[in-house]
XYZ file of C-alpha atoms in Angstrom:
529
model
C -18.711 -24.565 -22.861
C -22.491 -25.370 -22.307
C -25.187 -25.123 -24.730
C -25.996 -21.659 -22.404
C -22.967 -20.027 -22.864
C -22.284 -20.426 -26.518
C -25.676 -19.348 -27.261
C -24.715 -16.530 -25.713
C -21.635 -16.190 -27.121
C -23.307 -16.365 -30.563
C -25.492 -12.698 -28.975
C -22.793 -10.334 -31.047
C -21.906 -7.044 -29.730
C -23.639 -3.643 -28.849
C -23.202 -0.193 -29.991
C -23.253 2.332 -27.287
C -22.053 5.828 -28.342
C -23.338 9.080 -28.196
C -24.322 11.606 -30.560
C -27.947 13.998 -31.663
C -28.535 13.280 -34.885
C -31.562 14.284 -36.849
C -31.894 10.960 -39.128
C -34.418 8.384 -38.996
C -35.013 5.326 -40.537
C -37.193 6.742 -43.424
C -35.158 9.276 -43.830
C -33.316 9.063 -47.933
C -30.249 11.026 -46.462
C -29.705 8.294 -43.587
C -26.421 6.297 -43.719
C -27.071 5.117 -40.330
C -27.573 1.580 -39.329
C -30.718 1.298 -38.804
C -32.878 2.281 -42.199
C -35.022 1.638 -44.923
C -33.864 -0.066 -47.778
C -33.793 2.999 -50.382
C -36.949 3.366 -53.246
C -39.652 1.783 -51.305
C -42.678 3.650 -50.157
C -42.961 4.081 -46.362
C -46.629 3.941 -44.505
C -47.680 4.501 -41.277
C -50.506 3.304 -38.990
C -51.097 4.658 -35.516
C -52.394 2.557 -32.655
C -56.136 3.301 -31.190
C -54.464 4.198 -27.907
C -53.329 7.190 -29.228
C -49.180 6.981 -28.412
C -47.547 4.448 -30.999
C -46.691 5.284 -34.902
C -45.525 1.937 -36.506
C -43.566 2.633 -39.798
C -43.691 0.084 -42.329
C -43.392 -1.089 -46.184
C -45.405 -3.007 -48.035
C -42.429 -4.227 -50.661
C -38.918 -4.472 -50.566
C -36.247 -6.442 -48.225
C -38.184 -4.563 -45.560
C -41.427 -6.206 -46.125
C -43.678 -6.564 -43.311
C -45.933 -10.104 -43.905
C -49.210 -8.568 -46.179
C -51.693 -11.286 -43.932
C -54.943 -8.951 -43.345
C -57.108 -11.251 -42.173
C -59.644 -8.653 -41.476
C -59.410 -6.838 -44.901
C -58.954 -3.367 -43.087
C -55.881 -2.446 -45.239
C -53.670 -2.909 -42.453
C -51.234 -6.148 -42.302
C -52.171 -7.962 -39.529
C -48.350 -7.747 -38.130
C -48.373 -3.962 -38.023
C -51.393 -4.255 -35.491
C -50.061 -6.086 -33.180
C -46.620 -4.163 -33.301
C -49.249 -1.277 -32.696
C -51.347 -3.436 -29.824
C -48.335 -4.816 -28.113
C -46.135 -1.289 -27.678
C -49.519 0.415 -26.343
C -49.702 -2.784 -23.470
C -46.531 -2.247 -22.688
C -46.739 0.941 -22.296
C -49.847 1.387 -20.388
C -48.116 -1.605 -18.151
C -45.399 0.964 -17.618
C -47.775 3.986 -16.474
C -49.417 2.150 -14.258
C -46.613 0.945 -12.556
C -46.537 4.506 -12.043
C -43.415 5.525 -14.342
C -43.427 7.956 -16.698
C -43.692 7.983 -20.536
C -41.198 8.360 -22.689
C -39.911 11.678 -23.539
C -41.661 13.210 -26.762
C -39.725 13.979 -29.729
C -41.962 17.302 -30.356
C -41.291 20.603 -28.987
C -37.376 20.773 -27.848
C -37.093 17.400 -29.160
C -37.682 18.206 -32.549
C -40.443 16.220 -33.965
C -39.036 13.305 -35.359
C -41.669 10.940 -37.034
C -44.193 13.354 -37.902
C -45.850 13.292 -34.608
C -45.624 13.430 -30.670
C -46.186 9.262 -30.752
C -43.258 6.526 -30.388
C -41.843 5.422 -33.529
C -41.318 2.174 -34.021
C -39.535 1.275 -37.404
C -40.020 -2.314 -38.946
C -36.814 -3.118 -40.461
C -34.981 -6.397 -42.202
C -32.271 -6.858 -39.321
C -31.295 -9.913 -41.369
C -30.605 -11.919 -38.190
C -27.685 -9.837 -36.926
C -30.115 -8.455 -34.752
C -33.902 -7.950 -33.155
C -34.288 -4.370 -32.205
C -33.155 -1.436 -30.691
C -34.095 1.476 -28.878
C -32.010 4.309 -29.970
C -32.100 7.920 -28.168
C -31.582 10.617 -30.976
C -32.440 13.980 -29.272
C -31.549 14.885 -25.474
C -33.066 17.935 -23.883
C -30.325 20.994 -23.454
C -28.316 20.273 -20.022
C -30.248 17.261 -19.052
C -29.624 13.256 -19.686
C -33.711 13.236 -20.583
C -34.015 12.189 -23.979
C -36.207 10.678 -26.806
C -35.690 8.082 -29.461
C -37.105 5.483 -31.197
C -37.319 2.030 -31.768
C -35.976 -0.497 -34.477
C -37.651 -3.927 -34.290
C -37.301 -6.828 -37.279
C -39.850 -6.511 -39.236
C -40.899 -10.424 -39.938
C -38.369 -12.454 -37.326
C -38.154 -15.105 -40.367
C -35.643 -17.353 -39.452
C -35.165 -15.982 -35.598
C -36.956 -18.990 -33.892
C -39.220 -17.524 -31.881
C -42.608 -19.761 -31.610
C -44.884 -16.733 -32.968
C -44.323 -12.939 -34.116
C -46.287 -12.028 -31.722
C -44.347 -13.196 -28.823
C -40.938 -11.653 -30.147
C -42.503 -8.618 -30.523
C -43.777 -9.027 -26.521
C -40.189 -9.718 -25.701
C -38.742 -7.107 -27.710
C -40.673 -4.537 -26.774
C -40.865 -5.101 -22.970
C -37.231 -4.828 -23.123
C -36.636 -1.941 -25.432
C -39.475 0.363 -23.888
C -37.959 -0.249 -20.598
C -35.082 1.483 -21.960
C -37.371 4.569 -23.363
C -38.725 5.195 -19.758
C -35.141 5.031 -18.509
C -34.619 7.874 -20.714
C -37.140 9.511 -19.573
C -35.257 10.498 -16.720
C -31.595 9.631 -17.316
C -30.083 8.102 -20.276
C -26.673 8.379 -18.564
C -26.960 5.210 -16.011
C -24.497 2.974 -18.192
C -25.002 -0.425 -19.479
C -25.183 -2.370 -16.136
C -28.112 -1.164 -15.093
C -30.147 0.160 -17.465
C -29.993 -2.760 -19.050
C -30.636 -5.181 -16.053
C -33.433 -3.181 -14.882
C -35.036 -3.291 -18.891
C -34.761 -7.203 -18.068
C -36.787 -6.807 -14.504
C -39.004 -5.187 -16.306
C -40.101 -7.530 -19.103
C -39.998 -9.943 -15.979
C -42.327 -7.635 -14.298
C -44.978 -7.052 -17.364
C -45.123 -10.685 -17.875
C -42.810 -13.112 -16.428
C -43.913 -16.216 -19.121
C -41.750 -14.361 -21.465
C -38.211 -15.757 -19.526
C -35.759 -13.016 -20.397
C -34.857 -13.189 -16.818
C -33.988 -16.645 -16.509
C -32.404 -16.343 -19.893
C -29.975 -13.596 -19.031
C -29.187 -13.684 -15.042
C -26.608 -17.117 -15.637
C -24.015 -14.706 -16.812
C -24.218 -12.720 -13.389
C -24.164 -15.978 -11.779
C -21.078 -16.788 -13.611
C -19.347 -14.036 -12.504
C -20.396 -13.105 -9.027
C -17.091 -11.615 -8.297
C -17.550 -9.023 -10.262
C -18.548 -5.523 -8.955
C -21.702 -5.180 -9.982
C -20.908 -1.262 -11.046
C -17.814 -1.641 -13.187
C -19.330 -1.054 -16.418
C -18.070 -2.860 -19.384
C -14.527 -2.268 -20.918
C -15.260 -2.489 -24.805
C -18.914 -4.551 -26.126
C -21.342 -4.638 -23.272
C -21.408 -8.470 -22.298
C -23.627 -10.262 -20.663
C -23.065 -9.768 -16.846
C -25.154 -6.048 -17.325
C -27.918 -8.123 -18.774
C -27.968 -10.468 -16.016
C -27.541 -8.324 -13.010
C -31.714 -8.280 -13.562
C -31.097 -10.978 -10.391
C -30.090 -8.438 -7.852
C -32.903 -6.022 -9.189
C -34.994 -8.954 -8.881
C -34.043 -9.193 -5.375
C -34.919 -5.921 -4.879
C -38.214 -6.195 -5.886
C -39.197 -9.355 -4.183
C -37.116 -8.507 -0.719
C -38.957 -4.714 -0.432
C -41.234 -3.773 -3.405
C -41.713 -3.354 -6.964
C -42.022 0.474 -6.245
C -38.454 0.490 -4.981
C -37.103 0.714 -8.752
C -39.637 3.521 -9.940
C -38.457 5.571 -6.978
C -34.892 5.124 -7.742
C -35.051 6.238 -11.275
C -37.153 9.257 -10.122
C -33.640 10.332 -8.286
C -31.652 9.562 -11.276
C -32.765 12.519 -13.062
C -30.197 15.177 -13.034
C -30.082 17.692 -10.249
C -33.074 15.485 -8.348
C -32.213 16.375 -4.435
C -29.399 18.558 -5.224
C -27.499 15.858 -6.910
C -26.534 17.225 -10.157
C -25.387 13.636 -11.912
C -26.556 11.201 -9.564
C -25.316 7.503 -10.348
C -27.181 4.674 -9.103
C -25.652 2.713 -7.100
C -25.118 5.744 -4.411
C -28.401 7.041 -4.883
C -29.233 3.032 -4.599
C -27.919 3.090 -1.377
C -29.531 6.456 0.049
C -33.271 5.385 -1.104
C -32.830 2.004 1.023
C -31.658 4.252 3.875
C -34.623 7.119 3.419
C -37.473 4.349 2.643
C -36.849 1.142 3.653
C -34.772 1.803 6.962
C -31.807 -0.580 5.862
C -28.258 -0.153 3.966
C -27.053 -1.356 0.974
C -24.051 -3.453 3.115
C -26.829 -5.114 4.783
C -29.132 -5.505 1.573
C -26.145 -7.184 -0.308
C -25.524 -9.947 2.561
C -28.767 -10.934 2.487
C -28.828 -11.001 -1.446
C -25.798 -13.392 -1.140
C -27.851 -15.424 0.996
C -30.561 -15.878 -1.071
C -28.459 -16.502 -3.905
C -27.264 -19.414 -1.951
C -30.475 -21.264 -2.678
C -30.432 -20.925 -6.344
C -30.591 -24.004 -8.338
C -31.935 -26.077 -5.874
C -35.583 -26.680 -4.560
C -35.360 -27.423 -0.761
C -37.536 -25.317 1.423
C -35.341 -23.855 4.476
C -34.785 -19.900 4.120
C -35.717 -17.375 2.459
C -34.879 -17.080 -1.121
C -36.473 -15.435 -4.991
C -39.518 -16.985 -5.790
C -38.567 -19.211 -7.996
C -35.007 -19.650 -7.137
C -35.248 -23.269 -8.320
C -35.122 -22.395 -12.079
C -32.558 -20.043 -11.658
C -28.716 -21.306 -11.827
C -26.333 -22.592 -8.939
C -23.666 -19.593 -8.244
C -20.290 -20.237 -9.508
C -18.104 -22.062 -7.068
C -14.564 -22.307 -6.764
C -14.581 -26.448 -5.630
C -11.766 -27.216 -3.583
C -10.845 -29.923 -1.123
C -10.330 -29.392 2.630
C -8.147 -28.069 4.233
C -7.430 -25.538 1.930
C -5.638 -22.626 2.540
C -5.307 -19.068 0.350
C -2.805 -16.131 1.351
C -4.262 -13.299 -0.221
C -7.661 -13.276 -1.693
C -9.026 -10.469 -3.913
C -12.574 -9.803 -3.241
C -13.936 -6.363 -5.136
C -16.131 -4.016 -4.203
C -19.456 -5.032 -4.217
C -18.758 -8.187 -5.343
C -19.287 -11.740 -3.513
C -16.870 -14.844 -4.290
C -17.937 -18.777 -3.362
C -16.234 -21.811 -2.551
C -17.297 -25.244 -2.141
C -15.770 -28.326 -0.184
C -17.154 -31.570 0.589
C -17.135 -32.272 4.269
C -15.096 -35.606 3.627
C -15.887 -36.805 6.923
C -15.682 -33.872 9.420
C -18.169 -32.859 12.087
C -18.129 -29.269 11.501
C -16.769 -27.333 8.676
C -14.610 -23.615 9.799
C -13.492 -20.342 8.077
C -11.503 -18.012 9.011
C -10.096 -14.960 7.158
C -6.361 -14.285 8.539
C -5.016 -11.039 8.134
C -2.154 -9.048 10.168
C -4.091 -5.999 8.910
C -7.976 -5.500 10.772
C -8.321 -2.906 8.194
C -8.709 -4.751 4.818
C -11.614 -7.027 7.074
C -13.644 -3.672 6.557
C -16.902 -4.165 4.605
C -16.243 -7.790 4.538
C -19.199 -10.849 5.568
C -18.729 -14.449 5.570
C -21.304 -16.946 4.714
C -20.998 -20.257 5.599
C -23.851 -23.157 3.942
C -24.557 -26.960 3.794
C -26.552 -28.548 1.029
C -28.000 -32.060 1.800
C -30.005 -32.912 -1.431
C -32.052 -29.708 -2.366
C -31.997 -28.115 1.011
C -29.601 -25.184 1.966
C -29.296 -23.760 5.289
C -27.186 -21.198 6.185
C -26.202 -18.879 8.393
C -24.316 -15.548 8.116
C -21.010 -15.008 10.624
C -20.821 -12.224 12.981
C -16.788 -11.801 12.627
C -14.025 -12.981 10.339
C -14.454 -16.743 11.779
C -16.940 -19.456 12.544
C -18.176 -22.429 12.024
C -21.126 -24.954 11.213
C -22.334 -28.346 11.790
C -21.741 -30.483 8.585
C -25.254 -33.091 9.715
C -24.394 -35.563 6.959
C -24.556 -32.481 4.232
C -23.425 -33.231 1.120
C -21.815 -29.689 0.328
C -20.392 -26.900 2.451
C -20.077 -23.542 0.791
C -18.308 -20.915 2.309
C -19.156 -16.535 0.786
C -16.959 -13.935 1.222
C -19.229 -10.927 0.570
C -17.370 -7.196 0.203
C -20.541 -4.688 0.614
C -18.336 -1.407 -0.065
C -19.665 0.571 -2.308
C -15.958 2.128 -3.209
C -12.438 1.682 -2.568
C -9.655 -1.500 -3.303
C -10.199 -5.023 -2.969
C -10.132 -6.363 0.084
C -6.837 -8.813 0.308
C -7.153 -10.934 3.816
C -6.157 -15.067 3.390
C -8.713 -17.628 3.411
C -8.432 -20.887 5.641
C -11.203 -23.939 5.101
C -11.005 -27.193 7.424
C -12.338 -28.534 10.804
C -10.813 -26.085 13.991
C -7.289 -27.400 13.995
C -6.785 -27.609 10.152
C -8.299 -23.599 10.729
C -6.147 -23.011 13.666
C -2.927 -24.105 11.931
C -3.630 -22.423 8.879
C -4.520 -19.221 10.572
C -0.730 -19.288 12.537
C 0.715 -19.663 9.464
C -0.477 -16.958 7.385
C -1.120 -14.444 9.736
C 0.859 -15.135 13.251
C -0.350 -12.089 15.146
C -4.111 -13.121 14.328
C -6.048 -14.754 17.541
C -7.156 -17.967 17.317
C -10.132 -18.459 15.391
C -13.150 -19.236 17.298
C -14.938 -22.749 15.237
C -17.724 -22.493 17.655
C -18.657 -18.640 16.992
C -21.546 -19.895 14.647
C -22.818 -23.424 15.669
C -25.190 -24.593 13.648
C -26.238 -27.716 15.606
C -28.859 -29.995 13.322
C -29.749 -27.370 11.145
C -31.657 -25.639 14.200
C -30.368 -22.265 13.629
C -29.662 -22.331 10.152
C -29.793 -19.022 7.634
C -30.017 -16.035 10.325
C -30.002 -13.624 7.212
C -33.197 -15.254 5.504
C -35.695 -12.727 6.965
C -33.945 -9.622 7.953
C -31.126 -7.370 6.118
C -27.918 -8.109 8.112
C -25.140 -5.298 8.508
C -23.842 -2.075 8.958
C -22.988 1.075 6.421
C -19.618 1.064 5.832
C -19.708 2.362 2.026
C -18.455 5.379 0.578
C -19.222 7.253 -2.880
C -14.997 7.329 -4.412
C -14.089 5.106 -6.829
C -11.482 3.333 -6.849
C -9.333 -0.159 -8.100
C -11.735 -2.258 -9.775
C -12.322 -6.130 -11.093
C -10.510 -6.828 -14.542
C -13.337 -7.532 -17.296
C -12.788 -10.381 -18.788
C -12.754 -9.831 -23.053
C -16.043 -11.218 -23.845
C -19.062 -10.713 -25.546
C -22.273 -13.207 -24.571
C -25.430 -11.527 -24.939
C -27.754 -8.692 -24.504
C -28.659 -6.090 -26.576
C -25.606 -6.802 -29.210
C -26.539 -8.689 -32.260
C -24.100 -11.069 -34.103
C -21.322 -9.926 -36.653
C -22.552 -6.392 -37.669
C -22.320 -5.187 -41.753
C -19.040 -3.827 -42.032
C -20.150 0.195 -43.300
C -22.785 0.766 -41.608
C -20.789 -0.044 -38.142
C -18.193 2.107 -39.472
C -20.887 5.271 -39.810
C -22.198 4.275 -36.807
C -18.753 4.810 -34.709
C -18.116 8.011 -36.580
C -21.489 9.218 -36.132
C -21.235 8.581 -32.464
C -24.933 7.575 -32.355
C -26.098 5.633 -28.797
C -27.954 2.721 -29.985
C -28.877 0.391 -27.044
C -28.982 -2.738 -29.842
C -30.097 -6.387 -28.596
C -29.513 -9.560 -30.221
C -31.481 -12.519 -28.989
C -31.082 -15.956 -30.228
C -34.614 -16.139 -30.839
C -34.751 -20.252 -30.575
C -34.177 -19.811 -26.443
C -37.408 -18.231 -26.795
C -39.373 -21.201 -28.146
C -39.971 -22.377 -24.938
C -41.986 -18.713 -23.727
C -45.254 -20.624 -23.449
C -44.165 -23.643 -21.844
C -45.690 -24.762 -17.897
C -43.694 -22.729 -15.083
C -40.399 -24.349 -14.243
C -39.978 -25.520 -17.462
C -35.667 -25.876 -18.126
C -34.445 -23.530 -20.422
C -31.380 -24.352 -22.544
């Protein structure tokens, strides 16, 4: 296990249940998880901009640090809890989303005001904030909450409180505009999207290179099978294909896809994103999500390394390699079990052939549907690829050190997709190819030649593929029983869980391991552990 995942591992679980309850943290009847220790005296101070209420105490295992360096009354921490929300927020606005849904009127008032609340609590270490929804407007997903942050990070490792409350914030905001227009999404991507966005108001802050190695552990994974149990960290790190979205066609893209989340937006009356997803690309950006996907595979292809050829993130030479499965040619595999929306890798090292082959034998054409294979060579830091047109090909090895061959599945619904897999030079192909599936024709090795790299990655610039998705769901990818980051603290206190379960209450509850974060401020491309 590397020093990645088990500081992930260490992230704890979250809470995500639902429930409208009337308590807050100040309130003396509260048994919730998230409160005020009992006999302390509770202030507030409101920010200048008008639309963040910071509850605090002076005394107490809630504390907040008493430094008031300008002798206004106010501890200098408070302020810039007060400062940083209002950025953030105004960040959000004029990205052109809206504000989070007030907790006056229908929503009851909660905090004494129309403003955010934001609650400065002892977390202990178990945790560094929360966002939690406590009042949804009657027959919609819109809702309100508030938000829980530590109130001293003591202990936490992160190089200032300032920046922890940058990265907390960022993150935990996100998920107040989400609810804004549906709280309902589920943990994949409302919480991958809260991680584009603290990307997106300031990318020195690294959540998204801290998270997105857990998607790229797991690429075979559909990316909209939520969680079975404690949200883990494959929803916090699917921020790389929202990412992609943003770089490949706009940051707008994401705005105008949670504007059609909101129930009964364009007739839909609970629309789910990855359908809706799929429509906006169609509407506004004249492409489908089967061909958006095959060119996200492609790009994520070029991860990890730093050669120039094709098209690829931005900085897609910090981000991790995709997992591999390394195997030696020829290899063969009778039934593979590629998921919906879901892309799986191998890797082979030419050992001496010309030109490396695929081929995906099947006796039925039908389970080929939605399917796209990727073929790649890496020589050094340079990838070059280039996507198949049909269930065969092949490319020219040109002294590469690596060959890596994608099957990507861009159905949106329906079973796996279960043809073989054969890896060699033609006749190793060929052979394998007779022997798993007889009635198959003859692969053709020369059906992508890729002669000195000359033609390499013909998915780099342009979406490649056609709509063959659906809306039914239907088998889906086991989730593995694990727990490695996101929004999930460590081991939780015992009671207060408990009440939190019965209670129901949706808490969208993050847990970094603040030392990752020491590194916030460091020169671009800096490794993080």
């Amino acid at each position: 296990m590397d020093r990645r995942r088990y500081l992930l591992s260490l992230l704890g679980l979250v809470a995500a249940f639902t429930v409208l309850t009337g308590f807050r943290p100040d309130d003396p009847d509260s048994t919730g998880l998230f409160r005020f220790e009992p006999g302390y005296d509770v202030d507030t101070f409101d920010s200048d901009g008008g639309r963040v209420r910071v509850h605090f105490t002076r005394s107490g295992p809630d504390a907040v640090k008493l430094t008031d360096s300008d002798d206004d009354g106010v501890p200098d921490a408070v302020v810039v809890v007060a400062d940083t929300y209002e950025r953030v927020l105004s960040a959000y606005v004029d990205l052109g989303y809206r504000s989070p849904a007030s907790d006056l009127g229908t929503f009851g008032g909660d905090g004494g005001s129309d403003r955010l609340d934001v609650y400065l609590i002892d977390f202990a270490g178990q945790a560094d904030g929360a966002f939690v929804r406590d009042r949804c407007a009657s027959n919609s997903s819109v809702c309100s909450g508030y938000v829980a942050q530590e109130n001293d990070y003591q202990g936490y490792g992160y190089p200032s409180f300032a920046v922890a409350t940058e990265i907390l914030s960022s993150h935990e905001l996100f998920h107040a505009v989400q609810a804004a227009y549906d709280a309902d999404q589920g943990a994949n991507w409302s919480e991958g999207t809260a991680v584009w966005a603290s990307e997106r108001f300031d990318p020195s802050l690294n959540d998204l290179e801290y998270f997105i190695g857990a998607w790229f552990d797991e690429p075979n994974r559909s990316i909209d099978q939520e969680p079975i149990g404690p949200v883990d960290g494959y929803s916090y790190g699917l921020a790389i294909f929202a990412q992609f979205l943003s770089e490949r066609y706009e940051d707008d893209l994401h705005r105008l896809l949670w504007e059609r989340l909101e129930d009964g937006a364009d007739g839909v009356e609970d629309p789910q994103w990855l359908p809706i997803l799929a429509a906006l690309l169609e509407d506004s950006y004249d492409t489908s999500f089967d061909a958006a996907w095959v060119t996200f595979a492609d790009w994520v292809l070029r991860c990890g390394h730093g050669g120039p050829a094709g098209a690829t993130f931005a900085n897609a030479a910090r981000y991790p390699r995709v997992a591999a499965d390394a195997v030696t040619l020829p290899f063969s595999k009778e039934r593979l079990r590629v998921y919906r929306a879901s892309l799986q890798v191998w890797s082979v090292a030419p050992a001496g052939r010309a030109r490396v082959a695929v081929a995906l034998p099947t006796t039925d054409p039908g389970t080929l549907e939605g399917l796209t294979l990727i073929l790649s060579t890496r020589s050094g830091d340079t990838v070059e690829s280039v996507v198949l047109d049909g269930a065969s090909g092949s490319i020219a090895v040109n002294h590469a050190d690596e060959v890596r061959a994608v099957v990507v599945n861009s159905l949106r619904s329906g079973d796996s997709r279960r043809p073989g897999l054969c890896l060699g030079d033609a006749a190793e192909v060929a052979a394998c190819v007779a022997a798993i599936a007889p009635t198959t024709a003859e692969p053709d090795p020369e059906l992508a030649d890729v002669a000195d790299g000359d033609e390499a990655d013909t998915a780099s610039s342009d979406d490649a593929g056609d709509a063959l998705g659906g809306d039914a769901t239907a088998e889906v990818a086991p989730t593995p029983p694990k727990d490695n980051g996101g929004c999930g603290g460590g081991p939780t206190h015992g009671p207060g869980l408990l009440g939190l379960l019965a209670a129901g209450l949706l808490l969208a509850w993050r847990r970094h391991n603040a030392a990752l974060h020491n590194n916030a401020a460091t020169p671009s491309g800096a490794p993080r552990s």
